[in-house]
């Protein structure tokens, strides 16, 4: 029986109150503060002031715990608006916003789907607005938006972590590598790259994400129209 369906142990009044939800919320708090490396059943037990062995009545393994954490985060990923385009846009924006708030989630998205109740409710809310695309198109379209969003937000999180690790923000990084790029461009071997770096608008992460998503949705719309 999967963890989503497995009943919790009966409550024991003599002991500190415990539930699967409390365990998961505590794990998320630890991960939000210090990353996934900070999440262990021992640390969760310490935070909840219970014995570690009590947790195994609720969760069999750390893998189950990670599944529950991802599913809990999906409660924050809900689309809004009407029509397939606005639904997909709001879904992508909600996913990006949730990963920005829970950086550890970037490491766990993708791969085989975690089929918890919140994850499936999120998928249902999206797919219910995509009926006009035709049943065969729904999965590829959702997969494309998922892939774009996960890739974009992972890059943003990686850059954020690099800035924290090095103490070097984007402006300082540009100043550090500027002279090298100037010498590389002076060789004349990279004319297109040089033009883009020097002359193109340098957009922030929000604008870059929005324009990239627009390009993807425009492509979906063109395919649907055909």
Short mmCIF file of C-alpha atoms in Angstrom, two decimals:
data_model
loop_
_atom_site.label_atom_id
_atom_site.label_comp_id
_atom_site.label_asym_id
_atom_site.label_seq_id
_atom_site.Cartn_x
_atom_site.Cartn_y
_atom_site.Cartn_z
CA UNK A 1 0.00 0.00 0.00
CA UNK A 2 1.40 3.39 -1.02
CA UNK A 3 1.97 6.06 1.59
CA UNK A 4 -0.95 8.10 0.24
CA UNK A 5 -3.35 5.29 1.14
CA UNK A 6 -1.70 3.81 4.22
CA UNK A 7 -3.50 4.70 7.47
CA UNK A 8 -1.60 6.46 10.23
CA UNK A 9 -1.01 4.79 13.60
CA UNK A 10 -3.69 5.42 16.24
CA UNK A 11 -3.01 8.42 18.47
CA UNK A 12 -1.38 7.78 21.83
CA UNK A 13 -2.40 10.48 24.33
CA UNK A 14 0.55 9.84 26.62
CA UNK A 15 3.00 10.85 23.89
CA UNK A 16 3.60 14.13 22.04
CA UNK A 17 0.98 14.51 19.27
CA UNK A 18 2.25 13.40 15.89
CA UNK A 19 0.87 13.04 12.38
CA UNK A 20 2.17 12.52 8.87
CA UNK A 21 1.26 16.13 8.08
CA UNK A 22 3.32 17.47 11.00
CA UNK A 23 6.30 15.37 9.91
CA UNK A 24 6.08 16.66 6.35
CA UNK A 25 5.63 20.29 7.37
CA UNK A 26 8.67 20.03 9.65
CA UNK A 27 10.73 18.46 6.85
CA UNK A 28 9.75 21.31 4.52
CA UNK A 29 10.76 23.89 7.13
CA UNK A 30 14.17 22.23 7.47
CA UNK A 31 14.63 22.04 3.69
CA UNK A 32 13.53 25.67 3.20
CA UNK A 33 16.10 26.79 5.75
CA UNK A 34 19.10 24.62 4.85
CA UNK A 35 18.36 22.49 1.79
CA UNK A 36 17.63 18.80 1.36
CA UNK A 37 20.85 17.80 3.11
CA UNK A 38 19.30 19.13 6.32
CA UNK A 39 16.37 16.73 6.07
CA UNK A 40 16.69 13.47 7.96
CA UNK A 41 14.31 11.50 10.14
CA UNK A 42 16.61 12.11 13.09
CA UNK A 43 16.54 15.89 12.65
CA UNK A 44 12.79 15.86 12.16
CA UNK A 45 12.34 13.81 15.32
CA UNK A 46 14.51 16.28 17.24
CA UNK A 47 12.49 19.24 15.95
CA UNK A 48 9.24 17.53 16.94
CA UNK A 49 10.66 16.35 20.30
CA UNK A 50 9.81 12.71 19.65
CA UNK A 51 11.83 9.54 19.36
CA UNK A 52 13.06 8.78 15.83
CA UNK A 53 11.47 5.34 15.83
CA UNK A 54 8.01 6.88 16.18
CA UNK A 55 8.37 8.40 12.73
CA UNK A 56 8.55 4.96 11.13
CA UNK A 57 4.93 4.38 12.08
CA UNK A 58 4.08 7.16 9.63
CA UNK A 59 6.84 6.99 6.99
CA UNK A 60 8.84 3.96 5.88
CA UNK A 61 11.82 5.72 4.31
CA UNK A 62 13.35 9.04 3.33
CA UNK A 63 12.19 8.39 -0.25
CA UNK A 64 8.59 8.33 0.98
CA UNK A 65 9.23 11.54 2.90
CA UNK A 66 10.53 13.27 -0.23
CA UNK A 67 7.46 12.12 -2.15
CA UNK A 68 5.24 13.60 0.55
CA UNK A 69 7.17 16.88 0.53
CA UNK A 70 6.84 17.24 -3.24
CA UNK A 71 3.14 16.46 -3.02
CA UNK A 72 2.61 19.02 -0.26
CA UNK A 73 4.35 21.67 -2.37
CA UNK A 74 1.97 20.92 -5.25
CA UNK A 75 -0.88 22.26 -3.11
CA UNK A 76 0.58 25.68 -4.01
CA UNK A 77 0.63 24.94 -7.76
CA UNK A 78 -2.85 25.66 -9.03
CA UNK A 79 -3.75 27.31 -12.35
CA UNK A 80 -6.16 30.21 -12.66
CA UNK A 81 -7.94 31.89 -15.54
CA UNK A 82 -10.00 30.45 -18.37
CA UNK A 83 -8.99 28.77 -21.59
CA UNK A 84 -6.02 26.57 -22.30
CA UNK A 85 -3.50 29.39 -22.86
CA UNK A 86 -4.16 31.29 -19.63
CA UNK A 87 -4.37 28.01 -17.72
CA UNK A 88 -0.96 26.89 -18.95
CA UNK A 89 0.53 30.34 -18.30
CA UNK A 90 -0.76 30.51 -14.74
CA UNK A 91 0.29 26.90 -14.12
CA UNK A 92 3.85 27.65 -15.25
CA UNK A 93 3.99 30.85 -13.19
CA UNK A 94 2.65 29.06 -10.10
CA UNK A 95 5.23 26.29 -10.46
CA UNK A 96 8.05 28.80 -10.88
CA UNK A 97 6.86 30.80 -7.88
CA UNK A 98 6.61 27.68 -5.72
CA UNK A 99 10.09 26.48 -6.63
CA UNK A 100 11.51 29.92 -5.89
CA UNK A 101 9.94 29.72 -2.43
CA UNK A 102 11.13 26.12 -1.91
CA UNK A 103 14.50 25.88 -3.66
CA UNK A 104 14.90 22.20 -2.80
CA UNK A 105 11.92 21.43 -5.03
CA UNK A 106 14.04 22.16 -8.11
CA UNK A 107 16.06 19.02 -7.35
CA UNK A 108 13.01 16.77 -7.12
CA UNK A 109 10.85 17.80 -10.07
CA UNK A 110 10.99 15.80 -13.27
CA UNK A 111 11.46 12.10 -13.80
CA UNK A 112 8.66 9.73 -12.96
CA UNK A 113 5.61 11.59 -11.68
CA UNK A 114 4.86 11.45 -7.98
CA UNK A 115 1.23 10.46 -7.84
CA UNK A 116 0.15 12.01 -4.56
CA UNK A 117 -3.27 13.59 -4.11
CA UNK A 118 -2.10 17.21 -4.41
CA UNK A 119 0.02 16.46 -7.47
CA UNK A 120 -2.87 14.74 -9.21
CA UNK A 121 -5.28 17.53 -8.22
CA UNK A 122 -2.88 20.03 -9.80
CA UNK A 123 -2.74 17.96 -12.99
CA UNK A 124 -6.52 17.64 -13.06
CA UNK A 125 -6.97 21.40 -12.67
CA UNK A 126 -4.70 22.00 -15.69
CA UNK A 127 -5.97 19.26 -17.94
CA UNK A 128 -9.61 20.09 -17.32
CA UNK A 129 -9.05 23.36 -19.21
CA UNK A 130 -7.26 21.73 -22.15
CA UNK A 131 -10.11 19.70 -23.62
CA UNK A 132 -10.28 21.97 -26.68
CA UNK A 133 -6.79 20.80 -27.67
CA UNK A 134 -7.93 17.21 -28.15
CA UNK A 135 -7.17 14.33 -25.83
CA UNK A 136 -4.03 13.24 -27.70
CA UNK A 137 -2.46 16.69 -27.42
CA UNK A 138 -2.96 17.20 -23.68
CA UNK A 139 -0.03 15.16 -22.36
CA UNK A 140 2.59 16.45 -24.85
CA UNK A 141 1.50 20.07 -24.29
CA UNK A 142 1.59 19.78 -20.50
CA UNK A 143 4.94 17.98 -20.73
CA UNK A 144 6.36 20.80 -22.88
CA UNK A 145 5.26 23.50 -20.44
CA UNK A 146 6.58 21.42 -17.53
CA UNK A 147 9.94 20.96 -19.22
CA UNK A 148 10.29 24.65 -20.05
CA UNK A 149 9.32 25.77 -16.56
CA UNK A 150 11.49 23.27 -14.71
CA UNK A 151 14.49 24.05 -16.90
CA UNK A 152 14.08 27.80 -16.51
CA UNK A 153 13.61 27.78 -12.77
CA UNK A 154 16.47 25.32 -12.20
CA UNK A 155 18.77 27.75 -14.00
CA UNK A 156 17.51 30.60 -11.81
CA UNK A 157 18.03 28.59 -8.63
CA UNK A 158 21.52 27.53 -9.76
CA UNK A 159 22.45 31.16 -10.34
CA UNK A 160 21.03 32.17 -6.98
CA UNK A 161 23.06 29.46 -5.25
CA UNK A 162 26.22 30.41 -7.14
CA UNK A 163 25.78 34.01 -6.01
CA UNK A 164 25.45 32.90 -2.39
CA UNK A 165 28.44 30.56 -2.63
CA UNK A 166 30.78 33.08 -4.27
CA UNK A 167 29.43 36.35 -2.87
CA UNK A 168 29.50 37.60 -6.46
CA UNK A 169 26.26 39.07 -7.84
CA UNK A 170 25.57 39.42 -11.57
CA UNK A 171 27.14 42.87 -11.82
CA UNK A 172 30.34 41.73 -10.09
CA UNK A 173 30.44 38.58 -12.23
CA UNK A 174 30.18 40.70 -15.39
CA UNK A 175 32.97 42.98 -14.16
CA UNK A 176 35.15 39.94 -13.42
CA UNK A 177 34.70 38.32 -16.82
CA UNK A 178 34.27 41.49 -18.90
CA UNK A 179 37.94 41.85 -19.90
CA UNK A 180 38.09 38.19 -21.00
CA UNK A 181 34.99 38.59 -23.19
CA UNK A 182 36.38 41.79 -24.68
CA UNK A 183 39.55 39.96 -25.73
CA UNK A 184 37.54 37.00 -27.08
CA UNK A 185 35.29 39.25 -29.15
CA UNK A 186 38.26 41.24 -30.47
CA UNK A 187 39.45 38.11 -32.25
CA UNK A 188 36.56 38.43 -34.72
CA UNK A 189 35.73 34.73 -34.42
CA UNK A 190 32.47 35.28 -32.51
CA UNK A 191 30.69 38.08 -34.39
CA UNK A 192 27.10 37.03 -33.67
CA UNK A 193 27.73 36.36 -30.00
CA UNK A 194 29.55 39.68 -29.69
CA UNK A 195 26.63 41.55 -31.27
CA UNK A 196 24.08 39.90 -29.00
CA UNK A 197 26.11 40.52 -25.84
CA UNK A 198 26.84 44.13 -26.72
CA UNK A 199 23.62 45.26 -28.39
CA UNK A 200 20.69 43.07 -27.29
CA UNK A 201 18.44 44.03 -24.41
CA UNK A 202 19.56 42.34 -21.22
CA UNK A 203 16.33 41.22 -19.58
CA UNK A 204 15.80 40.24 -15.98
CA UNK A 205 14.71 36.73 -15.00
CA UNK A 206 11.00 37.59 -14.93
CA UNK A 207 11.01 39.07 -18.43
CA UNK A 208 13.14 36.26 -19.80
CA UNK A 209 10.76 33.66 -18.39
CA UNK A 210 7.69 35.46 -19.70
CA UNK A 211 9.03 35.85 -23.23
CA UNK A 212 10.22 32.26 -23.40
CA UNK A 213 6.83 31.04 -22.21
CA UNK A 214 5.10 33.24 -24.79
CA UNK A 215 7.22 31.66 -27.52
CA UNK A 216 6.23 28.18 -26.36
CA UNK A 217 2.53 29.04 -26.10
CA UNK A 218 2.62 30.72 -29.52
CA UNK A 219 4.03 27.52 -30.97
CA UNK A 220 1.32 25.42 -29.30
CA UNK A 221 -1.34 27.80 -30.61
CA UNK A 222 0.03 27.63 -34.15
CA UNK A 223 0.01 23.83 -34.04
CA UNK A 224 -3.52 23.74 -32.63
CA UNK A 225 -4.71 26.14 -35.34
CA UNK A 226 -3.40 23.81 -38.05
#
